[in-house]
CSV table of C-alpha atoms and ligand atoms in Angstrom, one decimal:
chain,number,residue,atom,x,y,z
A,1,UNK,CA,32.0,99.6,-46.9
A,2,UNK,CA,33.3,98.3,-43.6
A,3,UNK,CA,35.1,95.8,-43.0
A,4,UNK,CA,33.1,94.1,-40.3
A,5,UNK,CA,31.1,91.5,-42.4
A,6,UNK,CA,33.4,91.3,-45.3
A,7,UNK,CA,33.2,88.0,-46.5
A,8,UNK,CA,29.9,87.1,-45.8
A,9,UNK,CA,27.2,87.3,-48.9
A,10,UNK,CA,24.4,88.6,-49.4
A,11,UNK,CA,21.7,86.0,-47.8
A,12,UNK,CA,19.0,84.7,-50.5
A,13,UNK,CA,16.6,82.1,-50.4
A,14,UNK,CA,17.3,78.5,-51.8
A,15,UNK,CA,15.0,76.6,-50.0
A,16,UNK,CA,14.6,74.2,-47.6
A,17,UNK,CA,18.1,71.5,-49.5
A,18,UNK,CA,19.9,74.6,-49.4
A,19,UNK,CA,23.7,73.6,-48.5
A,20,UNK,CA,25.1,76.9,-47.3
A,21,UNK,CA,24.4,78.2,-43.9
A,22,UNK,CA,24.4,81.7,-45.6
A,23,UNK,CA,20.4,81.0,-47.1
A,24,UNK,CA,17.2,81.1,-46.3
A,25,UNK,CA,15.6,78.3,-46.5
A,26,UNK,CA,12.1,78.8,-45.7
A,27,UNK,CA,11.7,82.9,-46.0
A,28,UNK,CA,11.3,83.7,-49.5
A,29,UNK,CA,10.1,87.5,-49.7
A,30,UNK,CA,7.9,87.1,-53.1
A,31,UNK,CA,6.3,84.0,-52.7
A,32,UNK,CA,2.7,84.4,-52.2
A,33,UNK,CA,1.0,83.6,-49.1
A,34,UNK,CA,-2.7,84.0,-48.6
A,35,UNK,CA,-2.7,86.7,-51.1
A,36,UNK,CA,0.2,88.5,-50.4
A,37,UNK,CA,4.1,88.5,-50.3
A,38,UNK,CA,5.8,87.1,-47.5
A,39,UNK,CA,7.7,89.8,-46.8
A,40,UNK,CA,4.3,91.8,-46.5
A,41,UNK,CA,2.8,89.8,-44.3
A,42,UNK,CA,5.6,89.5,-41.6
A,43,UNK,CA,7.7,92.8,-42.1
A,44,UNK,CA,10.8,91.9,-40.1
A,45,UNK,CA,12.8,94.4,-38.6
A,46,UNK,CA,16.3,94.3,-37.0
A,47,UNK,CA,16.6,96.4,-33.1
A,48,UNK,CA,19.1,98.6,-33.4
A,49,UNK,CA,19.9,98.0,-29.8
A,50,UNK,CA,20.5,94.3,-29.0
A,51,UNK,CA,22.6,93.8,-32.3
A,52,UNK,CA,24.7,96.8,-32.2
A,53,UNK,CA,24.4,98.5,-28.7
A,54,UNK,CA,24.6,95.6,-26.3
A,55,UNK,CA,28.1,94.9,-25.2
A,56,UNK,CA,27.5,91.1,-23.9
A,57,UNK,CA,27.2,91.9,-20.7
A,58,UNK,CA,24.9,90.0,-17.6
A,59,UNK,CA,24.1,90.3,-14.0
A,60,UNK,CA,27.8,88.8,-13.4
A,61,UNK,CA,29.9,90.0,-15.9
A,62,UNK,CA,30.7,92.8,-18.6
A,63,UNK,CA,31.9,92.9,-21.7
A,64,UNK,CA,32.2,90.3,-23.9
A,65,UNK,CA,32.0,91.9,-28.0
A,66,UNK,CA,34.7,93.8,-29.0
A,67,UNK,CA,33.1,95.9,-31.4
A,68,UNK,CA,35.0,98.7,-33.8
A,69,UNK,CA,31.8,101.2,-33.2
A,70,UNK,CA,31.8,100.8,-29.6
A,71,UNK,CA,32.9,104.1,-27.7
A,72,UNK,CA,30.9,107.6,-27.3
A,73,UNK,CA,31.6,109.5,-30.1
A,74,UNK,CA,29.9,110.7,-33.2
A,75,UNK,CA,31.9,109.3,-35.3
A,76,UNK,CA,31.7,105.5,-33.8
A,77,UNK,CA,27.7,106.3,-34.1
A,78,UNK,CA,28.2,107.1,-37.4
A,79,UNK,CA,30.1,104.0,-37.7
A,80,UNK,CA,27.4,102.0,-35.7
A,81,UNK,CA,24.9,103.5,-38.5
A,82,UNK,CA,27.6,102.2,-41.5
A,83,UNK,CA,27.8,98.5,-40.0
A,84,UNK,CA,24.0,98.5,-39.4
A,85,UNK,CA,22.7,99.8,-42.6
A,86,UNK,CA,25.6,96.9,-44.0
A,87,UNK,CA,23.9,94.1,-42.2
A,88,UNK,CA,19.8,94.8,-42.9
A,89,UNK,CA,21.4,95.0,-46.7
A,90,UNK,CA,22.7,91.3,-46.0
A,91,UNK,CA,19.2,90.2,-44.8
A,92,UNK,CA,17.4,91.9,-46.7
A,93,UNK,CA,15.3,92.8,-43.9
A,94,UNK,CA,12.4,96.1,-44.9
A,95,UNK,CA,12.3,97.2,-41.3
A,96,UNK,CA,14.7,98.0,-38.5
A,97,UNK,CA,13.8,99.7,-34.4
A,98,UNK,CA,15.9,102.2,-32.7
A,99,UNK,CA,15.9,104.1,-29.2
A,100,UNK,CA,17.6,107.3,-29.2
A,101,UNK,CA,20.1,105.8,-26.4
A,102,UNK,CA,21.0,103.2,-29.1
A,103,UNK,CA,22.6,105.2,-32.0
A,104,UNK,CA,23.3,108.9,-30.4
A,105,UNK,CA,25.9,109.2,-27.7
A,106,UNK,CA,24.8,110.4,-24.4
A,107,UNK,CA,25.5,114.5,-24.1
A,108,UNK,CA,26.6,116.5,-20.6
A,109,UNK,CA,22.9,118.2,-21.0
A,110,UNK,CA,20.0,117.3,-22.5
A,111,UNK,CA,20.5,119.8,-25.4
A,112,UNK,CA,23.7,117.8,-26.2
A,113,UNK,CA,21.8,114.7,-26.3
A,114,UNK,CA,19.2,116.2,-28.4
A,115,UNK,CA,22.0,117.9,-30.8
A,116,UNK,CA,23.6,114.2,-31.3
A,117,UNK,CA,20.3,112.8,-31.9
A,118,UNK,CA,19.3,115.7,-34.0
A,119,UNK,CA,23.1,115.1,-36.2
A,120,UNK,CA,22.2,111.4,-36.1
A,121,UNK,CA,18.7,111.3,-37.5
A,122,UNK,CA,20.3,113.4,-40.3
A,123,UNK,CA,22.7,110.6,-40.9
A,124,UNK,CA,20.0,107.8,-40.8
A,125,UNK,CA,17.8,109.9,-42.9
A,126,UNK,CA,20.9,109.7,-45.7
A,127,UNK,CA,20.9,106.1,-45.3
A,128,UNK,CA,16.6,105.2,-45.2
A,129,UNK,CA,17.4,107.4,-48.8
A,130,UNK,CA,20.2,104.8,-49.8
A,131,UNK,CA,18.6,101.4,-48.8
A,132,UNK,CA,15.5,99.4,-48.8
A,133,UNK,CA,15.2,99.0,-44.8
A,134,UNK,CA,13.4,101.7,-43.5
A,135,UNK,CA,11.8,102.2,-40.0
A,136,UNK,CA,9.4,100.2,-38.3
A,137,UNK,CA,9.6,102.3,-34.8
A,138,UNK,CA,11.1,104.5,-32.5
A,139,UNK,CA,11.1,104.9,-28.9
A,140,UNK,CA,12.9,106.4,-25.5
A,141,UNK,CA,15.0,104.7,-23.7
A,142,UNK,CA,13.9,106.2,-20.8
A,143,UNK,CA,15.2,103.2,-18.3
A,144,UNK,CA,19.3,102.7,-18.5
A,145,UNK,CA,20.8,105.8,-17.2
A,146,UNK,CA,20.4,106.7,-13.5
A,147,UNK,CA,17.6,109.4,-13.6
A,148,UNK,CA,14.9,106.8,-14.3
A,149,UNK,CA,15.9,104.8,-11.6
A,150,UNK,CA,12.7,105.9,-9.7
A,151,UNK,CA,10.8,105.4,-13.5
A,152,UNK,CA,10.0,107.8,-15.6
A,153,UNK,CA,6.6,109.6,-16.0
A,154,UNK,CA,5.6,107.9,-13.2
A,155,UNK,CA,8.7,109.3,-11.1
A,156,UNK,CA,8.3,110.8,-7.7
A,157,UNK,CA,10.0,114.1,-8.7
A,158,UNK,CA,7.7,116.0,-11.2
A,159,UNK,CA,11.2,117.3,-12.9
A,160,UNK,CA,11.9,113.7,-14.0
A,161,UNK,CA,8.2,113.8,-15.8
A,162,UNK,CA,9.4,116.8,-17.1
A,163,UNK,CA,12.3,115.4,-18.4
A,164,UNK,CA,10.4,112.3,-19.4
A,165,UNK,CA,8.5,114.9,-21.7
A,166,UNK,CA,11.0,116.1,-23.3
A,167,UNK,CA,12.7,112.7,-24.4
A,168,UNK,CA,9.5,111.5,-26.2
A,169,UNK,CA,8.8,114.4,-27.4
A,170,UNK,CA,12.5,114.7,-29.2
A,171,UNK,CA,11.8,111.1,-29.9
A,172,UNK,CA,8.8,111.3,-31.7
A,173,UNK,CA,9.8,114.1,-33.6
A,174,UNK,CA,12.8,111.7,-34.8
A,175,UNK,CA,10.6,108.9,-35.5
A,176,UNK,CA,8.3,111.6,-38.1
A,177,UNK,CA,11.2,113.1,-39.9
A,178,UNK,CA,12.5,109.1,-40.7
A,179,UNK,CA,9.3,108.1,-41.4
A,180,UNK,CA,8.8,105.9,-38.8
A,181,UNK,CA,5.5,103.9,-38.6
A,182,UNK,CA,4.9,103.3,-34.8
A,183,UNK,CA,6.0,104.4,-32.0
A,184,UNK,CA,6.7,102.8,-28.8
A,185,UNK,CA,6.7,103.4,-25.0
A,186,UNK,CA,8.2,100.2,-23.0
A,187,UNK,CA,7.9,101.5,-19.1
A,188,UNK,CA,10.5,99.2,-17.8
A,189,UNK,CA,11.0,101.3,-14.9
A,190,UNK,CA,7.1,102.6,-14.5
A,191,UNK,CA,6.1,100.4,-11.5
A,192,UNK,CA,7.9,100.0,-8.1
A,193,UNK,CA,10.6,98.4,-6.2
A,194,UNK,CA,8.5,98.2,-3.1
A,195,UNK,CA,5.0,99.6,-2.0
A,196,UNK,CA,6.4,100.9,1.2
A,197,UNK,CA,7.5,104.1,-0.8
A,198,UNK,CA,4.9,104.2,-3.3
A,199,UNK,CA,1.9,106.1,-3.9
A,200,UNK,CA,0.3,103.7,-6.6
A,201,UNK,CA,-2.7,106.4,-7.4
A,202,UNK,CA,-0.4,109.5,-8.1
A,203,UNK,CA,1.7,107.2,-10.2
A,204,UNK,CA,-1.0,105.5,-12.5
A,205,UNK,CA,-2.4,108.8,-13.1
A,206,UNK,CA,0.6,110.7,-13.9
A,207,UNK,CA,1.6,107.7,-16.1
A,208,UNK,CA,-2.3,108.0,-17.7
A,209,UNK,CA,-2.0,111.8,-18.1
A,210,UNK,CA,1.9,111.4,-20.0
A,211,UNK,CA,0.2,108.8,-22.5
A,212,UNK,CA,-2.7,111.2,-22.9
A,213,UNK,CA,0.2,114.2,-23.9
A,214,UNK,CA,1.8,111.5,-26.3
A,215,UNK,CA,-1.8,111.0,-27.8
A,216,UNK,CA,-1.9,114.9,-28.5
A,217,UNK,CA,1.3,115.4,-29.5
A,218,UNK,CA,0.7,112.8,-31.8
A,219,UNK,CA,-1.6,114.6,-33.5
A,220,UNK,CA,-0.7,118.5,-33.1
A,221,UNK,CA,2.6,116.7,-35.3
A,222,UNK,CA,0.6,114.9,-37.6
A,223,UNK,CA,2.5,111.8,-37.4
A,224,UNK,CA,0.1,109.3,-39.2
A,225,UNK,CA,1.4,105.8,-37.5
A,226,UNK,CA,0.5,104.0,-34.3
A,227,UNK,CA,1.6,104.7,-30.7
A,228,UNK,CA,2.2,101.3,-29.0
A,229,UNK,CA,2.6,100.4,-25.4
A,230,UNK,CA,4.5,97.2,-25.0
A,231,UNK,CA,3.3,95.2,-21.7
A,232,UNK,CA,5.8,93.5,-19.4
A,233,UNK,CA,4.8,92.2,-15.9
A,234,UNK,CA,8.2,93.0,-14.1
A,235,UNK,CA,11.9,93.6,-14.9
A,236,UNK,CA,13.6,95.7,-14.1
A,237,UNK,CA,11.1,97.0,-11.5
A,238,UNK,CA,9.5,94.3,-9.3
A,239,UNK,CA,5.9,95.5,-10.7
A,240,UNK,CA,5.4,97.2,-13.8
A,241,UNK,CA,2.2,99.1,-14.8
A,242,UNK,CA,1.8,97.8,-18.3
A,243,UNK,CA,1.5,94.4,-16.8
A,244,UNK,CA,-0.2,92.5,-19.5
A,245,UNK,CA,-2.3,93.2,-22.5
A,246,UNK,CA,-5.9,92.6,-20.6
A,247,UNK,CA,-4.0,94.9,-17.8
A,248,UNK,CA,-2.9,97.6,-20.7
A,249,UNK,CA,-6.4,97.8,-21.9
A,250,UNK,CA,-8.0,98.7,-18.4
A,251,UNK,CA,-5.5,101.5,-18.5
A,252,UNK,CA,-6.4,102.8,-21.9
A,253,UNK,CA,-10.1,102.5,-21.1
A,254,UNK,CA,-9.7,104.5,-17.8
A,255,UNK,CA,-8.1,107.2,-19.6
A,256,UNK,CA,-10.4,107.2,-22.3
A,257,UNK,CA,-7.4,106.3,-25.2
A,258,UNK,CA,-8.1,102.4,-26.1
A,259,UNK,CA,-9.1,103.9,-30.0
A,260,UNK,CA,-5.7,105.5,-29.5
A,261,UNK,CA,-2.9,102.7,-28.6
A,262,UNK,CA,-2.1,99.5,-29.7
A,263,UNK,CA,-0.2,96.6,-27.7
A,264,UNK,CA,3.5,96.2,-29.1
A,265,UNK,CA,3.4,92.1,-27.7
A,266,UNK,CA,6.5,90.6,-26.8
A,267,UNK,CA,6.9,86.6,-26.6
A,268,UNK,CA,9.5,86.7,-23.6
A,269,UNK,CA,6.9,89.4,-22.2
A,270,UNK,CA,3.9,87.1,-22.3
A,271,UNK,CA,5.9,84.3,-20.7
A,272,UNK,CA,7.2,86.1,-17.8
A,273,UNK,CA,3.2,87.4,-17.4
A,274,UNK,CA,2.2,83.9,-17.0
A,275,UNK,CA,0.5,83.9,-20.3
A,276,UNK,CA,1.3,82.1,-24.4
A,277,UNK,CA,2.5,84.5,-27.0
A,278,UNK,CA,-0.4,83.5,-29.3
A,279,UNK,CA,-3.0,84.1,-25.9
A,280,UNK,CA,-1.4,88.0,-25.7
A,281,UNK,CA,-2.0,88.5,-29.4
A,282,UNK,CA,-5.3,86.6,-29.7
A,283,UNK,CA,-6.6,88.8,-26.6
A,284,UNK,CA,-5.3,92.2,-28.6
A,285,UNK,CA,-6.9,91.1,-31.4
A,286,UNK,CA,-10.0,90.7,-29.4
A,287,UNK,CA,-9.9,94.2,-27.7
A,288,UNK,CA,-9.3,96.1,-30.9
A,289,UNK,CA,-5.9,96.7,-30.2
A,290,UNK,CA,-3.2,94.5,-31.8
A,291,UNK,CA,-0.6,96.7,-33.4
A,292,UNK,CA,2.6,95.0,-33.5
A,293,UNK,CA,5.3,91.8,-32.1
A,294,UNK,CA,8.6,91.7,-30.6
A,295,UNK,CA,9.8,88.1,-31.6
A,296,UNK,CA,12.1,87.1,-29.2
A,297,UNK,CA,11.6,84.4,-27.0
A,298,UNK,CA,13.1,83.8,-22.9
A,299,UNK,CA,14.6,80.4,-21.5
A,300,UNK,CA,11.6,78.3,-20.3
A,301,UNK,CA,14.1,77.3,-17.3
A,302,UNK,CA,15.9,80.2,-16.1
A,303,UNK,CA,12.8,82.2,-15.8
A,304,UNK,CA,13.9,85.6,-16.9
A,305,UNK,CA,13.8,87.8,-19.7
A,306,UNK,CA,17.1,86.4,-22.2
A,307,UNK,CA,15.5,87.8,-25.7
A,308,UNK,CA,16.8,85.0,-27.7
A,309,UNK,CA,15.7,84.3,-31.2
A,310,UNK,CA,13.1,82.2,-32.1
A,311,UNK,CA,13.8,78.6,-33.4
A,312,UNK,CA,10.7,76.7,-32.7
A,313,UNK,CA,8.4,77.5,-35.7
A,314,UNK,CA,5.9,74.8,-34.7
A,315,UNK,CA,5.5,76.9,-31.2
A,316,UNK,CA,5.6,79.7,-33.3
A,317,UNK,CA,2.9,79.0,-35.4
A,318,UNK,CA,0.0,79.1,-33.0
A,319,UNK,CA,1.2,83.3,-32.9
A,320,UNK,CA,1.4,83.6,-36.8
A,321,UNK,CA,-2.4,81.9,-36.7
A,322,UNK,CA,-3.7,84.0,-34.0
A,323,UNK,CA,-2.0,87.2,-36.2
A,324,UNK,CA,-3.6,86.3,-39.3
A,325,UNK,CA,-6.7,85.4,-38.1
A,326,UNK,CA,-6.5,89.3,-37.2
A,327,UNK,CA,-6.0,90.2,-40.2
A,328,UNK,CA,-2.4,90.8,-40.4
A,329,UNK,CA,-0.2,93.3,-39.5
A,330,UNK,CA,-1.2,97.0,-40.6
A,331,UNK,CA,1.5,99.5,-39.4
A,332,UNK,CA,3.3,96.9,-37.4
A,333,UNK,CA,5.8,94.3,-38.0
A,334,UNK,CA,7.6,91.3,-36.3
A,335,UNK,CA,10.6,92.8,-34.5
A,336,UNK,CA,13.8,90.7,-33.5
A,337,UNK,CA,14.1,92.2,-30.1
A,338,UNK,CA,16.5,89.3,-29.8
A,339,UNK,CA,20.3,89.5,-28.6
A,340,UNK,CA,22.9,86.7,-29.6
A,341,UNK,CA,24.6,84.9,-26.5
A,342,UNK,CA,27.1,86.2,-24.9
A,343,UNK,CA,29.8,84.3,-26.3
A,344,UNK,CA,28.7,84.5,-30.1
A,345,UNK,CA,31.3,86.5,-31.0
A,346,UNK,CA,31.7,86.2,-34.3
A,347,UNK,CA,30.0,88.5,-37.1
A,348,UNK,CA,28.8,85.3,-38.8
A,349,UNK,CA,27.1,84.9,-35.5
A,350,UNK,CA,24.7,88.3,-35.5
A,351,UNK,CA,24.3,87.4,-39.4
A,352,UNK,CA,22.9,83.7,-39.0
A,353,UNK,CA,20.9,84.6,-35.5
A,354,UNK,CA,18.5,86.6,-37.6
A,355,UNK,CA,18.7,84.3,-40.9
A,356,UNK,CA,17.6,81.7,-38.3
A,357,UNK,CA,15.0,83.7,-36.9
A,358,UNK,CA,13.7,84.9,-40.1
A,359,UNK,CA,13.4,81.3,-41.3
A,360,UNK,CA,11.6,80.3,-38.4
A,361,UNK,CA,9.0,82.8,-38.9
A,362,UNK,CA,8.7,81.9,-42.2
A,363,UNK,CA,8.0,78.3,-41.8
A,364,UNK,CA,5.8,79.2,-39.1
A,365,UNK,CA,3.5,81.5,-40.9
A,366,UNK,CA,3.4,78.9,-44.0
A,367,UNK,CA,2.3,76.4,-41.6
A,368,UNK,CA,-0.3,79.2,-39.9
A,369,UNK,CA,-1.8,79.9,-43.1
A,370,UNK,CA,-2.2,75.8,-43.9
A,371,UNK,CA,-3.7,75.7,-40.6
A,372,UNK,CA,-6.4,78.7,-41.9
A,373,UNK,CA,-7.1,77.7,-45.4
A,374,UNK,CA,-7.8,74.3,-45.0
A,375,UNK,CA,-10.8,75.7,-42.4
A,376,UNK,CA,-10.8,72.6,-40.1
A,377,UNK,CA,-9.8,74.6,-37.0
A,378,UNK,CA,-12.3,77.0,-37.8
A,379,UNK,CA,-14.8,75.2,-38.4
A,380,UNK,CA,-14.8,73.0,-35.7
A,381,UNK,CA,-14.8,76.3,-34.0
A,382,UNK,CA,-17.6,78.0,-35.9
A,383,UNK,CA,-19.6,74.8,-35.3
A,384,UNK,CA,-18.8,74.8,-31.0
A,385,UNK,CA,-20.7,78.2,-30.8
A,386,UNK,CA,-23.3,77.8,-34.0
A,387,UNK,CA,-25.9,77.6,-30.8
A,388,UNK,CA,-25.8,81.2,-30.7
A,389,UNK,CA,-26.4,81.6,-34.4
A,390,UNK,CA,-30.5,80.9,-33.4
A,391,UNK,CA,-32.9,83.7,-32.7
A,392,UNK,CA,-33.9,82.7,-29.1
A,393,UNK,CA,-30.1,82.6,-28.4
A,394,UNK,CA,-30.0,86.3,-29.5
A,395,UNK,CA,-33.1,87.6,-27.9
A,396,UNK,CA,-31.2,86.2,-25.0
A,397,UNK,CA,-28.7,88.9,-24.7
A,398,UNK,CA,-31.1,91.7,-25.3
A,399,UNK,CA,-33.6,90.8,-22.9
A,400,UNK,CA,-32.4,90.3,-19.0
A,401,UNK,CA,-31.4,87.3,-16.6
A,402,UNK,CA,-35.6,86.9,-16.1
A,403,UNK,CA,-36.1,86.0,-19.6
A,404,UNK,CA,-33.0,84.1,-20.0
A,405,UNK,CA,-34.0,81.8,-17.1
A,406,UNK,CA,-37.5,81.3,-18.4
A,407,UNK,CA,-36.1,79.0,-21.2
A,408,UNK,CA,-35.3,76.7,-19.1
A,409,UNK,CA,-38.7,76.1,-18.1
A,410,UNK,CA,-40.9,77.1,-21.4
A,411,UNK,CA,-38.0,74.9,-23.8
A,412,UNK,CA,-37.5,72.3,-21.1
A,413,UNK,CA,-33.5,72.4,-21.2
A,414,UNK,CA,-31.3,70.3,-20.3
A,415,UNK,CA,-28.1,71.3,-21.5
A,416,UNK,CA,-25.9,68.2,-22.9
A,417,UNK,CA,-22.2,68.3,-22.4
A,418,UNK,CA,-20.2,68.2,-25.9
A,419,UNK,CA,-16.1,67.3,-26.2
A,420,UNK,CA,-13.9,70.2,-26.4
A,421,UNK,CA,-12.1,67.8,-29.2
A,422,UNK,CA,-8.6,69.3,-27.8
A,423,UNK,CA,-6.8,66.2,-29.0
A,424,UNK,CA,-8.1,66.3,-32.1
A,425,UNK,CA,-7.5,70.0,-33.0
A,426,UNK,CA,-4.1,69.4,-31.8
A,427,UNK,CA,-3.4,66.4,-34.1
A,428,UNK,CA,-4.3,69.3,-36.7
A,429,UNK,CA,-2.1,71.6,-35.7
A,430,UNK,CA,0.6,68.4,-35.7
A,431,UNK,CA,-0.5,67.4,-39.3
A,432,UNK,CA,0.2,71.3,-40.6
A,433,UNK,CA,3.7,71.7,-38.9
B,501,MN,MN1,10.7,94.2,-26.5
């Protein structure tokens, strides 16, 4: 054991009169939802990165943890690894996220890298044997250091794809040997800083052509989970590629892979896009291509991408509805992608974020699946389209715009305008949180 979260116990629910801080009070991993476990349904999983890599920096200023693992070395990874494997035993949590950048130290070459990566898998492999959490997903960090400044695949220089190739590559062989069950591409840096020195075709298809090679590698490996590209409309770059999820599915369908990649939605992402977390994850679910969330929500006023953790369950609900009138999660999971503030400093701090988090979620999916087993919602919604449920409505969209328009005349039409009852509906969301 370290020392880092001596002291604080193992976090266990006692619901919602709990006294203790150190409880859950709403997430209670065996109590039965809709069928199935709680922890089944929302399969949380700590990021590696903003809990253990990030040093508390922002745009103004560095530093603000002082953390024992923090240096370059493999042993401080390993140490990283010890502390990390120490908290998701505290939570409880089944599931945590890496990139490689986040647990290996950066080598001289890229054969260094890949050696520390390769020693550190090992390590993490020792530990997935030892404890429950094992991992939700993998990915590159292919945006931090310098040589992605100018992105990654979709990189002017054709060494940088090259180089691109061989992350992932190393990457996704990492995420197979731990068992991973997705595994992500965020192209922070695939888009531009200005059009002035951009050649928008060459990039999209370069960036089309490198998902394609992840599709076949895929399968040459035999790795069994889902690849997920996670939208994001800008930030870092000005414009990014992956814009949105209705954006990410034109891509998929242009190069022929929307069978082959899911959507990895984040709230903050869908914010920034202009969009609701629950519109992003009801329009995946419409397209056939809903995989997975990162639950981390931005400052409504500061208009940037903060990651902080969720702690509005009623908000939160309207995404747990949209998911489980999906169908639920199969290889994906809800993902913390969420940092503490700057100035949380304290271990108790990175503890109680995610306990927060985690309770959140929990009360929001109870009051998600209220919402779908008492029906009202949907059947006020089956009944606003039961029109098309008749046979002339039908024939309607196999014959053409001819036939269509002759209804008017041969039926006599007159279309009569109906409320949209939004009030109402949302008094029922109101009476379930
Ligand atoms: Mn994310």
């Amino acid at each position: 054991m370290t020392e880092f979260f001596k002291n604080i116990p193992a976090i266990r629910y006692e619901g919602p009169d709990a006294t203790s801080e150190f409880a859950f009070r709403y997430y209670n991993p065996d109590e039965v939802i809709l069928g199935k476990r709680m922890e089944d349904h929302l399969r949380f999983a700590v990021a590696y990165w903003h809990s253990f890599a990030w040093p508390g920096g922002d745009p103004f200023g560095g530093q603000t943890f002082d953390r024992p693992w923090f240096g370059d070395s493999m042993d401080l990874a390993r140490l990283k690894a010890d502390v990390a494997f120490e908290m998701f035993d505290i939570l409880g949590v089944p599931f945590y996220c890496f990139h490689d950048a986040d647990m290996r130290p950066e080598g001289a070459t890229f054969a260094e890298s890949k050696r520390n990566l390769d020693a550190m898998v090992d390590y993490l492999g020792q530990k997935q044997a030892d404890h429950k959490t094992q991992l939700l997903w993998g990915t590159a960090n292919m945006f931090s250091n310098r040589r992605w400044m100018s992105g990654a695949a979709t990189n002017p220089d054709p060494d940088v794809y090259a180089y691109a190739a061989a992350t992932v590559k190393a990457n996704m062989d990492a995420t197979l040997t731990l068992g991973g069950q997705n595994y992500v591409l965020w192209g922070g840096r695939e888009g531009y800083e200005t059009l002035l020195n951009t050649d928008l075709a060459a990039e999209r298809a370069h960036a089309g052509r490198f998902l394609q090679q992840v599709v076949e590698y895929k399968h040459k490996i035999g790795f069994k989970g889902a690849i997920l590209i996670e939208p994001k409309p800008q930030e870092p770059s000005k414009h990014q590629y992956d814009y949105d999820v209705a954006t990410v599915y034109g891509f998929l369908k242009d190069f022929g892979l929307e069978k082959e990649v899911q959507v990895n939605i984040e709230q903050g992402h869908a914010i920034l896009a202009g969009h609701s977390f629950e519109h992003e994850i009801a329009m995946a679910a419409s397209l056939g291509i809903f995989g997975s969330i990162d639950m981390n929500r931005n400052d409504y006023q500061s208009g940037w991408d903060t990651d902080q953790f969720p702690n509005n369950h009623a908000e939160k609900a309207l995404a747990f509805y949209e998911i489980l009138r999906a169908g639920g999660y199969t290889t994906g999971g809800t993902n913390f992608d969420a940092k503490v503030r700057r100035q949380s400093l304290d271990a108790e701090d990175l503890i109680l974020a995610h306990v927060g988090g985690m309770d959140t979620c929990a009360r929001a999916l109870k009051c998600a699946a209220a919402m779908l087993e008492s029906d009202e919602l949907e059947a006020n919604r089956r009944a606003r389209y039961a029109g098309w449920e008749t046979d002339a409505a039908k024939a309607m969209l196999e014959g053409g715009l001819e036939a269509a328009a002759a209804r008017v005349t041969a039926e006599g039409l007159e279309p009569q305008p109906v409320s949209g009852r939004q009030e109402r509906l949302e008094n029922l969301w109101n009476k379930y949180i």
